[in-house]
mmCIF file of C-alpha atoms in Angstrom:
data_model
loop_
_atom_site.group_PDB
_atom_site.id
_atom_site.type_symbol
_atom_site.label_atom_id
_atom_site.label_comp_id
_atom_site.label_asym_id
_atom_site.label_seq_id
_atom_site.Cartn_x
_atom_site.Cartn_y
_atom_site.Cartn_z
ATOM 1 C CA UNK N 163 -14.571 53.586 30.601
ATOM 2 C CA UNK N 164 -11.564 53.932 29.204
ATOM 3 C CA UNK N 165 -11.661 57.393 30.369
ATOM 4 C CA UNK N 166 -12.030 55.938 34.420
ATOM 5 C CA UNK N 167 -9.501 53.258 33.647
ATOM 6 C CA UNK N 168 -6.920 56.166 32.017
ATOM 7 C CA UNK N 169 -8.143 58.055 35.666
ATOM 8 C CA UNK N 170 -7.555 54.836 37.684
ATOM 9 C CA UNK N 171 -4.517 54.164 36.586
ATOM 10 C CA UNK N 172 -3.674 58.097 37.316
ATOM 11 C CA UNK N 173 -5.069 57.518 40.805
ATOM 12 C CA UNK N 174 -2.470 54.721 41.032
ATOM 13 C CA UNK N 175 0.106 57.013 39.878
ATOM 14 C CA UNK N 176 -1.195 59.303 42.858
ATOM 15 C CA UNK N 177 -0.772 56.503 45.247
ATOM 16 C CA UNK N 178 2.750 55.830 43.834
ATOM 17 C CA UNK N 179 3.482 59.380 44.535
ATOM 18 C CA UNK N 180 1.777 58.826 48.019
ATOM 19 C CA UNK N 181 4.392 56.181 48.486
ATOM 20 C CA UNK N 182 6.781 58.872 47.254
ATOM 21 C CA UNK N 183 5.598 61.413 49.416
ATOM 22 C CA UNK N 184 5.583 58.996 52.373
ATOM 23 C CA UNK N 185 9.243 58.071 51.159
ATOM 24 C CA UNK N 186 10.080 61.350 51.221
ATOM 25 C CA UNK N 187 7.943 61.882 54.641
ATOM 26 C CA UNK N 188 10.351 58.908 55.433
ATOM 27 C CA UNK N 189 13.234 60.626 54.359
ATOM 28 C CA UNK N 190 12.303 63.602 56.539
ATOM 29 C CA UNK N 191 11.413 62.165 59.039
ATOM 30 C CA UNK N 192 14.902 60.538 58.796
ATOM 31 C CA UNK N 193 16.706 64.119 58.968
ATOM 32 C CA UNK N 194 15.755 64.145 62.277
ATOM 33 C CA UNK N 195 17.419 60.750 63.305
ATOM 34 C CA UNK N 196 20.139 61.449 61.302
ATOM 35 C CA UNK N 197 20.326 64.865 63.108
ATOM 36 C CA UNK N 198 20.123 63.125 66.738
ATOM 37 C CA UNK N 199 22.706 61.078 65.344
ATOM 38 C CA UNK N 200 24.996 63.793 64.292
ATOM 39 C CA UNK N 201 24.318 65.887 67.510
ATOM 40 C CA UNK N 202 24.862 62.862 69.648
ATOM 41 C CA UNK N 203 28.080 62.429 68.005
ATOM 42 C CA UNK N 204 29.818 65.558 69.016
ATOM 43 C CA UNK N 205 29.603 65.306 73.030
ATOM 44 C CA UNK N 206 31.130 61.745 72.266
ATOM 45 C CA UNK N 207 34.208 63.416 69.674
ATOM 46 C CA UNK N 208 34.575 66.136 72.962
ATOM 47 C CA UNK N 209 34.588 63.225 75.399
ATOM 48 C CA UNK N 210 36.876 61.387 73.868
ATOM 49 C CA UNK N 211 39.224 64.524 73.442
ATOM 50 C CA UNK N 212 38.856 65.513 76.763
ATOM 51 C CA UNK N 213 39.760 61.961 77.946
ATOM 52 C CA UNK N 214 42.580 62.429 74.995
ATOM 53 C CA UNK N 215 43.935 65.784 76.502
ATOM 54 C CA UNK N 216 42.989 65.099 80.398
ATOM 55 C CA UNK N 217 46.188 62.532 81.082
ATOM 56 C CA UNK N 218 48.284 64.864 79.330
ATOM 57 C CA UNK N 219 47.387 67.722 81.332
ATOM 58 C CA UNK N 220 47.677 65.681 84.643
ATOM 59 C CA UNK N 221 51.254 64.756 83.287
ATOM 60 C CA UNK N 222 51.789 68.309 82.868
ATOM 61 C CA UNK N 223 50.927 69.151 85.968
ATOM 62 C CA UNK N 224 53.207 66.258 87.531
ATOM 63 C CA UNK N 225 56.184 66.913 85.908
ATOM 64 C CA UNK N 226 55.763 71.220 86.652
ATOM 65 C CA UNK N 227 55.752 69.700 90.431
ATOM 66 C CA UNK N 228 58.452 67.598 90.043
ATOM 67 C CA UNK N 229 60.710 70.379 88.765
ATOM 68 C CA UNK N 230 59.407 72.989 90.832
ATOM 69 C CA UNK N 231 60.855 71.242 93.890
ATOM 70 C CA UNK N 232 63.593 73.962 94.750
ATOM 71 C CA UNK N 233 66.607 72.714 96.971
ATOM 72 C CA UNK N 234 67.315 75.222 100.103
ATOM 73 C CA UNK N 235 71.462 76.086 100.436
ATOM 74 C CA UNK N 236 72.398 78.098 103.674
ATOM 75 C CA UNK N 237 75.719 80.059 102.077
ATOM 76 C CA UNK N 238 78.460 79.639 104.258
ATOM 77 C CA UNK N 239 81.682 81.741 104.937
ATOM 78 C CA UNK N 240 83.982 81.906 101.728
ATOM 79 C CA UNK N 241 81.421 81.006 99.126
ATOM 80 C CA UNK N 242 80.687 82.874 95.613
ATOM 81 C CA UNK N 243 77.217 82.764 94.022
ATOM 82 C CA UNK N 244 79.477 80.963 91.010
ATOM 83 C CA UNK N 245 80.866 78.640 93.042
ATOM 84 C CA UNK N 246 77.159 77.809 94.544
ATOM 85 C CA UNK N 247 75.684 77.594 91.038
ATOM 86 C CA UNK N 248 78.776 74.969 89.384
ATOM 87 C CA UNK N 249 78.293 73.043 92.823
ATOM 88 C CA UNK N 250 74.109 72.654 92.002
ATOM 89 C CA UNK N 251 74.609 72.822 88.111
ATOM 90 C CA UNK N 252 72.351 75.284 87.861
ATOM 91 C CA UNK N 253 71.256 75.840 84.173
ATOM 92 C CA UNK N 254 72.453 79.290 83.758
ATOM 93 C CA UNK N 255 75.317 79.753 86.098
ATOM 94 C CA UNK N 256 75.495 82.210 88.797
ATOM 95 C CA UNK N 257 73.329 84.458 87.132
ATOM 96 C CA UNK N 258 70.117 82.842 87.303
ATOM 97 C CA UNK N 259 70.954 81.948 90.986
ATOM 98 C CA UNK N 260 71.103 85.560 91.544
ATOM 99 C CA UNK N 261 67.495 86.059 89.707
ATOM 100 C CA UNK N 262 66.119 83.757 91.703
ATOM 101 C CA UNK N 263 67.108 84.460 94.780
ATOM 102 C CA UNK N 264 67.697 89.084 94.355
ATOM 103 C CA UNK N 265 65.201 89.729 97.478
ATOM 104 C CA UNK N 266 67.418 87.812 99.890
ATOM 105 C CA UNK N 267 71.023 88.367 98.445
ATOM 106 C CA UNK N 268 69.961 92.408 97.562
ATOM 107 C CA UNK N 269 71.120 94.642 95.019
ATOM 108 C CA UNK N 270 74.705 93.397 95.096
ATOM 109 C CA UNK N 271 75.894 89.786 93.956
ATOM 110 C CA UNK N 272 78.880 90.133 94.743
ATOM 111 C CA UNK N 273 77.701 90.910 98.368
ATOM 112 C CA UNK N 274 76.638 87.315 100.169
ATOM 113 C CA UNK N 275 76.385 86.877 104.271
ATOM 114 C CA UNK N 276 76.818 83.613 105.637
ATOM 115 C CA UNK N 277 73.406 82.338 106.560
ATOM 116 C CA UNK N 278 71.171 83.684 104.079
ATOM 117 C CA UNK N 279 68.899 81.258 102.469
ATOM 118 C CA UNK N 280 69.011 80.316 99.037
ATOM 119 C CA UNK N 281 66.461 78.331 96.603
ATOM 120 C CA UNK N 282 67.886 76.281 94.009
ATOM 121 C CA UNK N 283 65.712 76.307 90.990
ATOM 122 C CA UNK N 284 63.430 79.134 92.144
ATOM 123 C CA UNK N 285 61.973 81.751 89.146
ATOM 124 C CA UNK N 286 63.339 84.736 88.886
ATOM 125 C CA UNK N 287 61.375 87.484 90.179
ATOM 126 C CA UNK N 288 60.896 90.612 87.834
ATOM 127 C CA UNK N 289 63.457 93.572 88.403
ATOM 128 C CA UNK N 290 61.463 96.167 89.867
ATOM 129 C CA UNK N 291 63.460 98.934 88.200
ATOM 130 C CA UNK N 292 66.747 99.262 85.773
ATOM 131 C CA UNK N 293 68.743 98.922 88.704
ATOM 132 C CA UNK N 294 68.436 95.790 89.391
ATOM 133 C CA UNK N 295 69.529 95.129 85.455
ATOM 134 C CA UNK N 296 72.366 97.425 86.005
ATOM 135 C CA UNK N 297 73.265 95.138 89.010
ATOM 136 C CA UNK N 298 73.604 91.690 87.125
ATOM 137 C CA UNK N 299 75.440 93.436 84.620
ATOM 138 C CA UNK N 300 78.094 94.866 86.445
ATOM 139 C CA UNK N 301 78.360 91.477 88.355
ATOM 140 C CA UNK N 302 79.854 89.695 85.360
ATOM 141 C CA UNK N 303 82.938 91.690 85.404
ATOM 142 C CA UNK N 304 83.292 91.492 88.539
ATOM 143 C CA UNK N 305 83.436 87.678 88.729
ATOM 144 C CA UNK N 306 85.455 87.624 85.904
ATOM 145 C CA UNK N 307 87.731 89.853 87.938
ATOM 146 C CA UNK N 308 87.551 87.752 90.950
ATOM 147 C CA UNK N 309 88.652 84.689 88.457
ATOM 148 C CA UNK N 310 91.457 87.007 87.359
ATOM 149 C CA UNK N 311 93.161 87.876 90.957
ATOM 150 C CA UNK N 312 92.605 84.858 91.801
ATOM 151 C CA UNK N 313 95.239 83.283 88.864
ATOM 152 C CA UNK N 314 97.406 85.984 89.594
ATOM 153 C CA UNK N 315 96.976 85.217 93.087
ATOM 154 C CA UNK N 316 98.730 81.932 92.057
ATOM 155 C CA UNK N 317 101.157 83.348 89.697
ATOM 156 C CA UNK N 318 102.429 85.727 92.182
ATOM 157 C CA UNK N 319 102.738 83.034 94.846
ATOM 158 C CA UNK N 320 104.218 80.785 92.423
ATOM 159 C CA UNK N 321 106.427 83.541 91.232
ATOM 160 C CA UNK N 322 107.225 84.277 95.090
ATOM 161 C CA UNK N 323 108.600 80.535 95.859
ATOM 162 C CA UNK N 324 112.221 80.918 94.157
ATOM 163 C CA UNK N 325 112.610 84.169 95.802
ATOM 164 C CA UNK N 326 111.748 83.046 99.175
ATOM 165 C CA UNK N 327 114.108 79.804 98.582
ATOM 166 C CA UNK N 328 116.996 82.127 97.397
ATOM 167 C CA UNK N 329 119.450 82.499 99.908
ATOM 168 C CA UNK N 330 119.680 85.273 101.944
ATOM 169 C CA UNK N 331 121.532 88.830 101.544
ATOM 170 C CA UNK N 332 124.832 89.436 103.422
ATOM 171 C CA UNK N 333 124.544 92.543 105.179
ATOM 172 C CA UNK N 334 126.608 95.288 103.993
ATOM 173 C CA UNK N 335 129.412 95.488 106.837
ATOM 174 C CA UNK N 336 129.303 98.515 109.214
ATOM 175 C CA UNK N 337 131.443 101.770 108.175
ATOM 176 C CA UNK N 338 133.748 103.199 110.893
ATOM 177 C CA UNK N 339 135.514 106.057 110.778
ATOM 178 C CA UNK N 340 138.923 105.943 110.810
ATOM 179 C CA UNK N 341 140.112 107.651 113.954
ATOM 180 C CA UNK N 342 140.184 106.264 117.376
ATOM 181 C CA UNK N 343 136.518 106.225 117.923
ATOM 182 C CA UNK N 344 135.741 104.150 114.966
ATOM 183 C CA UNK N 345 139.184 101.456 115.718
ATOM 184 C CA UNK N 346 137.348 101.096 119.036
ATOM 185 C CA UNK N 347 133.719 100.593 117.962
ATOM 186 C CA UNK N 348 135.163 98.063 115.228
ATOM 187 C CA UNK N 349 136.827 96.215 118.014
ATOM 188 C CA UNK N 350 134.459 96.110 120.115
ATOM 189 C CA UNK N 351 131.786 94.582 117.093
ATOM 190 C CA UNK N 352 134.937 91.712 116.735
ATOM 191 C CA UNK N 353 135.024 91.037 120.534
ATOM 192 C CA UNK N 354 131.360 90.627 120.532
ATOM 193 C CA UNK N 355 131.641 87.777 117.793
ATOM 194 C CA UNK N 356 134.552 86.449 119.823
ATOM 195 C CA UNK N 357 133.099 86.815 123.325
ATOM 196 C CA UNK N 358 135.465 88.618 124.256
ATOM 197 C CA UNK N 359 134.945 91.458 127.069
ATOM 198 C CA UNK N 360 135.750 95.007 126.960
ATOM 199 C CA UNK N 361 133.817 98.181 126.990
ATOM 200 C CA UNK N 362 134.361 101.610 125.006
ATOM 201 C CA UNK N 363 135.674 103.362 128.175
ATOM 202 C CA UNK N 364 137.826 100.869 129.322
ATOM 203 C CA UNK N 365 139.808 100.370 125.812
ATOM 204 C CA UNK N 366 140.011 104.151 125.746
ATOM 205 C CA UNK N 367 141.164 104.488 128.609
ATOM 206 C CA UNK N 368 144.069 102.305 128.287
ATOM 207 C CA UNK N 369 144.901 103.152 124.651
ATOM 208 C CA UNK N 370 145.277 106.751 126.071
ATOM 209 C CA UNK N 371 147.719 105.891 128.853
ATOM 210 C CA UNK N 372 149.438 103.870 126.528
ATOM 211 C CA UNK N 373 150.268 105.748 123.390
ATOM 212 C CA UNK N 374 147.882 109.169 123.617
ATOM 213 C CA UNK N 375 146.271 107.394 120.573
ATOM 214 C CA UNK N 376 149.348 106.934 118.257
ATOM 215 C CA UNK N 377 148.825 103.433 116.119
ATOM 216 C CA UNK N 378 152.117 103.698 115.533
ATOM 217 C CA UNK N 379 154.074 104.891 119.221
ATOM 218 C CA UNK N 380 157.052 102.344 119.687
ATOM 219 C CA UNK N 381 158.827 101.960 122.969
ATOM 220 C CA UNK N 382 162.458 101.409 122.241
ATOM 221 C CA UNK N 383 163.667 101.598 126.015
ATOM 222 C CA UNK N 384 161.966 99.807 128.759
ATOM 223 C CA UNK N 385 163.183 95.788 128.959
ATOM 224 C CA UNK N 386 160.964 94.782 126.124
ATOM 225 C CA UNK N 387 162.799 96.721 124.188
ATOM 226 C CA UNK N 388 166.187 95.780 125.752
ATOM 227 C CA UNK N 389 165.043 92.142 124.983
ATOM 228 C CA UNK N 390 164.481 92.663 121.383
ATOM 229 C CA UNK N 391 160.628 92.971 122.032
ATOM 230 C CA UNK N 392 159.400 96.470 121.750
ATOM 231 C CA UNK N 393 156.061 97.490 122.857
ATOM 232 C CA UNK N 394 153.706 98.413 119.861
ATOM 233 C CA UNK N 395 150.500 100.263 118.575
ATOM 234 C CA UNK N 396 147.939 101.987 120.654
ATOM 235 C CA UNK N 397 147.893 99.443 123.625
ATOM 236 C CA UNK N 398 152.035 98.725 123.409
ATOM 237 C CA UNK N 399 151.520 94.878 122.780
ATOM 238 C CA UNK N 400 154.949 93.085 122.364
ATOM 239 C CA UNK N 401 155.354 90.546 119.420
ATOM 240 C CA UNK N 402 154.962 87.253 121.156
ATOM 241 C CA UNK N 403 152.405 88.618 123.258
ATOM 242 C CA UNK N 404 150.136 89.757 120.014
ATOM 243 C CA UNK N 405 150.578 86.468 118.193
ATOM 244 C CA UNK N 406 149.554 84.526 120.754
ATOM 245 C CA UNK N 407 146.805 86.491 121.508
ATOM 246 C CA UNK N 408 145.831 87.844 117.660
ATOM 247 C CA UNK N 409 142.136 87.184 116.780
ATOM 248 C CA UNK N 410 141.475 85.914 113.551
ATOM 249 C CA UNK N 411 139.417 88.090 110.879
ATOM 250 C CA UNK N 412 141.949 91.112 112.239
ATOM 251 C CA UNK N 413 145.161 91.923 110.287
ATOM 252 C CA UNK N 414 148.740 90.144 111.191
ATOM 253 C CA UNK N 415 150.135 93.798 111.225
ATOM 254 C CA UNK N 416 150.464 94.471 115.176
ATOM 255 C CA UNK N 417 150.874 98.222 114.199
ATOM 256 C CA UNK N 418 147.146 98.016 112.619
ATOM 257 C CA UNK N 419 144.629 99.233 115.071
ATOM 258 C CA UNK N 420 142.016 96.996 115.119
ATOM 259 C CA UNK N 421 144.363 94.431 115.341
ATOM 260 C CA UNK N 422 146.398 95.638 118.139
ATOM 261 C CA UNK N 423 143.574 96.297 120.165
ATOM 262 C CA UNK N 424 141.362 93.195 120.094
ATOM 263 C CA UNK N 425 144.804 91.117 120.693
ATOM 264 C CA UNK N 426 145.712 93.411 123.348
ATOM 265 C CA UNK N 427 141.771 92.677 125.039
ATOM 266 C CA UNK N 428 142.188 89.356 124.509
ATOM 267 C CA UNK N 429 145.308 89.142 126.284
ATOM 268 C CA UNK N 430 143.890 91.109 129.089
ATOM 269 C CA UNK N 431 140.705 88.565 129.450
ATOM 270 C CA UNK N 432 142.863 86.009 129.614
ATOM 271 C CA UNK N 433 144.984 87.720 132.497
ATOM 272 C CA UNK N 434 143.263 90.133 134.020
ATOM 273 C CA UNK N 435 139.393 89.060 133.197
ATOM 274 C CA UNK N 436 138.485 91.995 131.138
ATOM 275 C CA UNK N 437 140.873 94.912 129.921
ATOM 276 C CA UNK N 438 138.187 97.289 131.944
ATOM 277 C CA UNK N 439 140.254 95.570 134.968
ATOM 278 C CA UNK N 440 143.252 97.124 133.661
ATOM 279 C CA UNK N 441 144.813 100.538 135.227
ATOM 280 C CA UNK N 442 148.915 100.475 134.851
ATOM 281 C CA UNK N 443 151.068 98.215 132.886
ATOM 282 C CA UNK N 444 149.920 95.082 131.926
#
């Protein structure tokens, strides 16, 4: 008996660890709950990130729209691909203009026709070989020589005002010989001032009949000279007669050529019209 009961209570032990086995039955048949659970759990954690990530994305996507709206600019007679770029504010100056807009403007960027099409804000497309690089580099000096001229452009013209203000140069006055042709052509510039007539044939023609070209033949016998009032110089003017008729600018000497013979055509205008009028003794 106390054998069974010692066995009993070792069959109740067995039941206990029944119960523990069904526990532990329990607790694996719990692994797979807690395995649903767990798998279960991750498409809701990838959800929820997805929903996390998707308005950010669409934002993305909104904004590359937004600033991927290029503005079009038709270049127009006179204008520089820097003075285009200050006028947009494009981020990166003329240069970036340039890479995004090479096919249409060509190899050159200093080179733009009225009416091509540019895009404001458009990528820049790849150089297809070095020259293209070579290109944009030798475009930088080039605006910074067109800056240059242009404020010595504006230097020189500012340098040019005073000069063009200043007053003029007198001409350097005509040489003439000195011989009868050049007393003549002298008178005759003085008449010309004066309005006075005369031509180089009739003055020489006169002058010769009068004193064979002497400025200094005197007539000390015909009435003038009986008077007091000799004839004179190369066209035999008396005294009274020459300072009546003397042009100014010309010497009070009536023996001077010049003199003598622009008073003596003056006299003759006023008498005869024009010493050309004149053939005998005036």
């Amino acid at each position: 008996m106390p054998a069974q009961g010692k066995h009993r209570r070792t069959k109740s032990v067995s039941l206990s660890r029944g119960i523990a086995a069904v526990t532990t039955g329990g607790a694996v048949l719990a692994l797979p709950v807690l395995g649903a659970t767990t798998a279960s759990a991750a498409p809701a954690h990838s959800v929820a990130a997805e929903k996390a990530v998707a308005p950010v994305s669409v934002t993305a996507q909104v904004n590359s729209v937004t600033k991927a709206a290029p503005a079009k600019h038709s270049v127009v007679a006179g204008e520089t691909l820097s003075k285009i770029a200050r006028e947009y504010s494009v981020s990166g100056g003329w240069k970036k203009l340039y890479e995004g807009n090479r096919k249409a403007i060509g190899e050159n960027p200093n080179l733009i026709h009225p009416g091509i099409e540019l895009t404001i804000g458009a990528k820049a497309a790849a150089p297809s070989d070095a020259k293209a690089g070579k290109a944009a580099k030798a475009a930088a000096p080039s605006a910074g020589r067109a800056a240059t001229a242009e404020r010595a452009d504006r230097s020189e013209r500012t340098a040019a005002a005073p000069v063009a203000q200043a007053a003029p140069v007198a001409a350097a006055p005509a040489a003439y010989s000195n011989d009868l042709d050049g007393w003549i052509k002298e008178s005759l510039a003085i008449m010309a001032e004066r309005g006075i007539p005369g031509s180089y044939e009739g003055i020489h023609r006169n002058i010769i009949r009068e004193s064979s070209g002497n400025p200094n033949a005197i007539n000390n016998w015909d009435s003038n000279a009986v008077k007091g009032t000799p004839s004179k110089g190369l066209l035999q003017v008396i005294d009274p007669t020459f300072q009546a008729y003397h042009v100014p600018g010309t010497s009070t000497d009536s023996y001077d050529p010049v003199a003598n013979i622009t008073a003596a055509c003056n006299y003759a205008a006023d008498r005869y019209g024009s010493i050309d009028n004149v053939f005998g003794a005036y």
